[in-house]
Amino acid sequence: MSQVYRSDLKESDVTPKEVYLNRRQIMTAAGALAAGSIAGPALAKLATVASPYSTDAKPNTLQEITNYNNFYEFGLSKTDPADNAHTLTTDPWSVEIGGLVDKPGTYGLEDIVKGVTLENRIYRFRCVEAWSMVIPWDGFPLKTLLDRVGVQPSAKFVAFQTVLRPSEMPGQRTGILPWPYVEGLRMDEAMHPLTILATGIYGEPMPKQDGAPIRLVVPWKYGFKSIKSIVKITAVAEEPPTTWSQMAPNEYGFYANVNPQVDHPRWSQKSERRIGGGLFAARQPTLMFNGYEKEVAGLYKGMDLRKFF
Ligand SMILES: Nc1nc2c(c(=O)[nH]1)N[C@H]1C(S)=C(S)[C@@H](COP(=O)(O)O)O[C@H]1N2
Ligand SMILES: [Mo]
């Protein structure tokens, strides 16, 4: 991304009206990036194996998971993605993998998943807005793909990019965020066995509103790290820019580890509302690293998690 946009727009307090009244409308380049040229069949129903990394918490229903979404490319409200995401063409799809890797190239989705064992990972999912779900993802470790393309020792971070296709993504025809949406991980986070590329939910190909056909899931971090509809993965030497830390650097950090002891400047992160729990359900306590402390705390040994939030 060549330009840094500054704004007081926050993930959770914007409405379409405010955006239309207050935000400069940025016309995105009309020539949308073609997703790729390698044609192939859509992913069929997925054969998956269970994973020891799954939580035994009760998963949300597919209905809940596909009707309460954050995917600003399709609008700001939680139901906009369900209403609008059908316009996105996800087949064919390819991912450009490059930077500090031995085998850079444009890989078709069929190629990426060929020979890969898809695992069913039931993960807690915690949005920075203090709601949460339990989602039965189907996917595989990001490490599997990174190992295949050969990450070079000089690569310390991985950068990710969502497809840029304003003709199919109405939110990209507005200036609500700088497009395309970008995210990043430190290399050890990217290589961690909990970090997956997900291609489905409940054994079905990824619903479009959830980031079809392939999205990142990093369960110990706030949801905005889990970038959707990925078309580019780049191994880099320096910490890459990320969409939300550019929008509001004092509110959304690069690390974004779920941490009940570090509140958001405008709300508490000590508890969360589980979607589907009903209007009167009690909030539940938010767990350090979203309950994955045992697995990931070692990654952050000696780091000041207030400074690197
Ligand atoms: N490209 C893109 N990825 C994104 C977002 C987005 O707006 N655009 N929203 C993020 C946020 S804030 C959350 S909470 C999760 C929501 O994922 P879900 O809708 O599948 O639950 O996606 C993340 N990935
Ligand atoms: Mo989020």
PDB file of N, CA and C and ligand atoms in Angstrom, residues 11 70 127-129 131 223-224, ligand 2:
ATOM      1  N   GLU A  11     -13.591   0.850  14.166  1.00  0.00           N
ATOM      2  CA  GLU A  11     -14.209  -0.355  13.638  1.00  0.00           C
ATOM      3  C   GLU A  11     -15.655  -0.481  14.087  1.00  0.00           C
ATOM      4  N   ASN A  70     -18.126  -9.306   9.855  1.00  0.00           N
ATOM      5  CA  ASN A  70     -17.392  -8.094   9.513  1.00  0.00           C
ATOM      6  C   ASN A  70     -16.633  -8.366   8.225  1.00  0.00           C
ATOM      7  N   CYS A 127     -13.797 -11.085  18.322  1.00  0.00           N
ATOM      8  CA  CYS A 127     -13.621  -9.797  17.639  1.00  0.00           C
ATOM      9  C   CYS A 127     -13.200  -8.745  18.655  1.00  0.00           C
ATOM     10  N   VAL A 128     -12.437  -7.769  18.203  1.00  0.00           N
ATOM     11  CA  VAL A 128     -11.988  -6.671  19.062  1.00  0.00           C
ATOM     12  C   VAL A 128     -13.180  -5.871  19.602  1.00  0.00           C
ATOM     13  N   GLU A 129     -14.343  -5.994  18.937  1.00  0.00           N
ATOM     14  CA  GLU A 129     -15.558  -5.296  19.386  1.00  0.00           C
ATOM     15  C   GLU A 129     -16.225  -5.984  20.569  1.00  0.00           C
ATOM     16  N   TRP A 131     -17.445  -9.171  20.839  1.00  0.00           N
ATOM     17  CA  TRP A 131     -18.363 -10.299  20.626  1.00  0.00           C
ATOM     18  C   TRP A 131     -17.513 -11.505  20.214  1.00  0.00           C
ATOM     19  N   GLY A 223     -10.203 -10.646  15.831  1.00  0.00           N
ATOM     20  CA  GLY A 223     -10.682 -11.108  14.528  1.00  0.00           C
ATOM     21  C   GLY A 223     -10.143 -10.353  13.337  1.00  0.00           C
ATOM     22  N   PHE A 224      -9.818  -9.072  13.507  1.00  0.00           N
ATOM     23  CA  PHE A 224      -9.395  -8.314  12.319  1.00  0.00           C
ATOM     24  C   PHE A 224      -8.080  -8.797  11.735  1.00  0.00           C
TER      25      PHE A 224
HETATM   26 MO    MO B   2     -13.448  -7.677  14.283  1.00  0.00          MO
END
